[in-house]
Amino acid sequence: GNSVTQMEGPVTLSEEAFLTINCTYTATGYPSLFWYVQYPGEGLQLLLKATKADDKGSNKGFEATYRKETTSFHLEKGSVQVSDSAVYFCALISGGADGLTFGKGTHLIIQP
Amino acid sequence: EAGVAQSPRYKIIEKRQSVAFWCNPISGHATLYWYQQILGQGPKLLIQFQNNGVVDDSQLPKDRFSAERLKGVDSTLKIQPAKLEDSAVYLCASSLGSVYAILEQYFGPGTRLTVT
């Protein structure tokens, strides 16, 4: 079956630090890959996506590249801000139906 | 544009009681999803509707959970009888739905269920 593994949190960084949150996946066929974000007190929202190998998704300074050879979709940002503090979920869709399979989430804390 | 609406936001019940959650998707969205998010885990798909038909309910515990989407708009998810392990946040999401593209799912605020 499909599964997503992402790094355990919480991840605590100082403002302007470089961010990487690792995500690897197992899937049948050729999945589409997503990062969702949940800010404090808000609902889940799509951050970025990539639908085929070597695609790069980007939004709000965040980037992730679909690496089929390593089955990975790591999230990166060059300079984080306090407002980036949230829980980040890696997810995929594969296998016909388009319900999302999520990782467990990574809690990111940015300190000023 | 109004987002996905869910009610109630919070519910506390005793085990073996029944409970129902309601979801109103974004207007015009054909596809509706219910997810269960247990504390410390990512959301898990319970059921997916396309209009008023079920597309995927393979992870729905059908002995106690049921869901319907009459008229292809609003949806209700019911648990009867509830167990302690059903304590979770129940998320509803919707999307336009297309056979040609993977479209964004928009999530509601969720209903937090506590079973005591």
PDB file of C-alpha atoms in Angstrom, chain B residues 8-95:
ATOM      1  CA  PRO B   8     -20.111  20.883  15.550  1.00  0.00           C
ATOM      2  CA  ARG B   9     -16.565  22.042  16.232  1.00  0.00           C
ATOM      3  CA  TYR B  10     -16.290  20.040  19.428  1.00  0.00           C
ATOM      4  CA  LYS B  11     -18.167  17.047  20.803  1.00  0.00           C
ATOM      5  CA  ILE B  12     -17.744  15.013  23.973  1.00  0.00           C
ATOM      6  CA  ILE B  13     -19.649  11.741  24.330  1.00  0.00           C
ATOM      7  CA  GLU B  14     -19.442   8.576  26.375  1.00  0.00           C
ATOM      8  CA  LYS B  15     -18.443   5.274  24.816  1.00  0.00           C
ATOM      9  CA  ARG B  16     -21.280   3.333  23.221  1.00  0.00           C
ATOM     10  CA  GLN B  17     -23.166   6.562  22.451  1.00  0.00           C
ATOM     11  CA  SER B  18     -23.768   7.714  18.894  1.00  0.00           C
ATOM     12  CA  VAL B  19     -22.636  10.943  17.245  1.00  0.00           C
ATOM     13  CA  ALA B  20     -23.044  12.666  13.893  1.00  0.00           C
ATOM     14  CA  PHE B  21     -20.937  15.244  12.103  1.00  0.00           C
ATOM     15  CA  TRP B  22     -22.056  17.540   9.311  1.00  0.00           C
ATOM     16  CA  CYS B  23     -20.124  18.975   6.388  1.00  0.00           C
ATOM     17  CA  ASN B  24     -21.055  21.550   3.780  1.00  0.00           C
ATOM     18  CA  PRO B  25     -18.479  21.648   0.962  1.00  0.00           C
ATOM     19  CA  ILE B  26     -17.506  24.582  -1.198  1.00  0.00           C
ATOM     20  CA  SER B  27     -20.254  25.371  -3.678  1.00  0.00           C
ATOM     21  CA  GLY B  28     -19.811  23.464  -6.929  1.00  0.00           C
ATOM     22  CA  HIS B  29     -17.327  20.948  -5.556  1.00  0.00           C
ATOM     23  CA  ALA B  30     -18.284  17.493  -6.755  1.00  0.00           C
ATOM     24  CA  THR B  31     -15.868  15.499  -4.620  1.00  0.00           C
ATOM     25  CA  LEU B  32     -16.120  15.284  -0.842  1.00  0.00           C
ATOM     26  CA  TYR B  33     -13.798  13.490   1.584  1.00  0.00           C
ATOM     27  CA  TRP B  34     -13.918  12.564   5.255  1.00  0.00           C
ATOM     28  CA  TYR B  35     -10.619  12.091   7.078  1.00  0.00           C
ATOM     29  CA  GLN B  36      -9.870  10.972  10.633  1.00  0.00           C
ATOM     30  CA  GLN B  37      -6.882  12.563  12.375  1.00  0.00           C
ATOM     31  CA  ILE B  38      -5.809  10.927  15.618  1.00  0.00           C
ATOM     32  CA  LEU B  39      -3.571  13.043  17.852  1.00  0.00           C
ATOM     33  CA  GLY B  40       0.048  12.916  16.692  1.00  0.00           C
ATOM     34  CA  GLN B  41      -0.782  11.348  13.334  1.00  0.00           C
ATOM     35  CA  GLY B  42      -1.585  12.544   9.852  1.00  0.00           C
ATOM     36  CA  PRO B  43      -5.164  12.473   8.563  1.00  0.00           C
ATOM     37  CA  LYS B  44      -6.417   9.122   7.276  1.00  0.00           C
ATOM     38  CA  LEU B  45      -9.035   8.917   4.542  1.00  0.00           C
ATOM     39  CA  LEU B  46     -12.290   7.331   5.677  1.00  0.00           C
ATOM     40  CA  ILE B  47     -14.528   7.830   2.648  1.00  0.00           C
ATOM     41  CA  GLN B  48     -14.648   9.698  -0.664  1.00  0.00           C
ATOM     42  CA  PHE B  49     -17.800  10.751  -2.511  1.00  0.00           C
ATOM     43  CA  GLN B  50     -18.129  11.843  -6.118  1.00  0.00           C
ATOM     44  CA  ASN B  51     -21.423  13.732  -6.208  1.00  0.00           C
ATOM     45  CA  ASN B  52     -23.657  11.403  -4.178  1.00  0.00           C
ATOM     46  CA  GLY B  53     -21.843   8.168  -5.015  1.00  0.00           C
ATOM     47  CA  VAL B  54     -19.114   6.468  -2.965  1.00  0.00           C
ATOM     48  CA  VAL B  55     -15.730   6.257  -4.735  1.00  0.00           C
ATOM     49  CA  ASP B  56     -13.631   4.795  -1.916  1.00  0.00           C
ATOM     50  CA  ASP B  57     -14.689   3.572   1.526  1.00  0.00           C
ATOM     51  CA  SER B  58     -12.033   0.904   1.967  1.00  0.00           C
ATOM     52  CA  GLN B  59     -10.781   2.368   5.271  1.00  0.00           C
ATOM     53  CA  LEU B  60     -14.188   3.090   6.795  1.00  0.00           C
ATOM     54  CA  PRO B  61     -14.972   0.800   9.784  1.00  0.00           C
ATOM     55  CA  LYS B  62     -18.364  -0.104   8.443  1.00  0.00           C
ATOM     56  CA  ASP B  63     -19.504  -1.947  11.552  1.00  0.00           C
ATOM     57  CA  ARG B  64     -19.793   1.385  13.382  1.00  0.00           C
ATOM     58  CA  PHE B  65     -19.208   4.215  10.899  1.00  0.00           C
ATOM     59  CA  SER B  66     -21.589   5.338   8.176  1.00  0.00           C
ATOM     60  CA  ALA B  67     -21.680   8.316   5.853  1.00  0.00           C
ATOM     61  CA  GLU B  68     -24.033   9.712   3.304  1.00  0.00           C
ATOM     62  CA  ARG B  69     -24.151  12.558   0.853  1.00  0.00           C
ATOM     63  CA  LEU B  70     -27.743  12.989  -0.190  1.00  0.00           C
ATOM     64  CA  LYS B  71     -28.359  15.259  -3.188  1.00  0.00           C
ATOM     65  CA  GLY B  72     -24.604  15.455  -3.779  1.00  0.00           C
ATOM     66  CA  VAL B  73     -24.020  18.472  -1.545  1.00  0.00           C
ATOM     67  CA  ASP B  74     -23.961  18.224   2.266  1.00  0.00           C
ATOM     68  CA  SER B  75     -22.662  15.129   3.976  1.00  0.00           C
ATOM     69  CA  THR B  76     -23.018  13.527   7.386  1.00  0.00           C
ATOM     70  CA  LEU B  77     -20.679  11.070   9.079  1.00  0.00           C
ATOM     71  CA  LYS B  78     -22.090   8.953  11.909  1.00  0.00           C
ATOM     72  CA  ILE B  79     -20.480   6.761  14.530  1.00  0.00           C
ATOM     73  CA  GLN B  80     -22.662   4.244  16.363  1.00  0.00           C
ATOM     74  CA  PRO B  81     -21.618   3.023  18.882  1.00  0.00           C
ATOM     75  CA  ALA B  82     -18.521   5.075  19.653  1.00  0.00           C
ATOM     76  CA  LYS B  83     -15.369   3.570  21.128  1.00  0.00           C
ATOM     77  CA  LEU B  84     -12.558   5.255  23.050  1.00  0.00           C
ATOM     78  CA  GLU B  85     -10.242   4.880  20.052  1.00  0.00           C
ATOM     79  CA  ASP B  86     -12.598   7.018  17.940  1.00  0.00           C
ATOM     80  CA  SER B  87     -11.360  10.119  19.776  1.00  0.00           C
ATOM     81  CA  ALA B  88      -9.905  12.219  16.968  1.00  0.00           C
ATOM     82  CA  VAL B  89     -10.445  15.236  14.764  1.00  0.00           C
ATOM     83  CA  TYR B  90     -12.755  14.503  11.847  1.00  0.00           C
ATOM     84  CA  LEU B  91     -11.907  16.560   8.795  1.00  0.00           C
ATOM     85  CA  CYS B  92     -14.060  17.182   5.783  1.00  0.00           C
ATOM     86  CA  ALA B  93     -12.497  18.259   2.491  1.00  0.00           C
ATOM     87  CA  SER B  94     -13.824  19.011  -0.965  1.00  0.00           C
ATOM     88  CA  SER B  95     -12.483  19.485  -4.462  1.00  0.00           C
TER      89      SER B  95
END
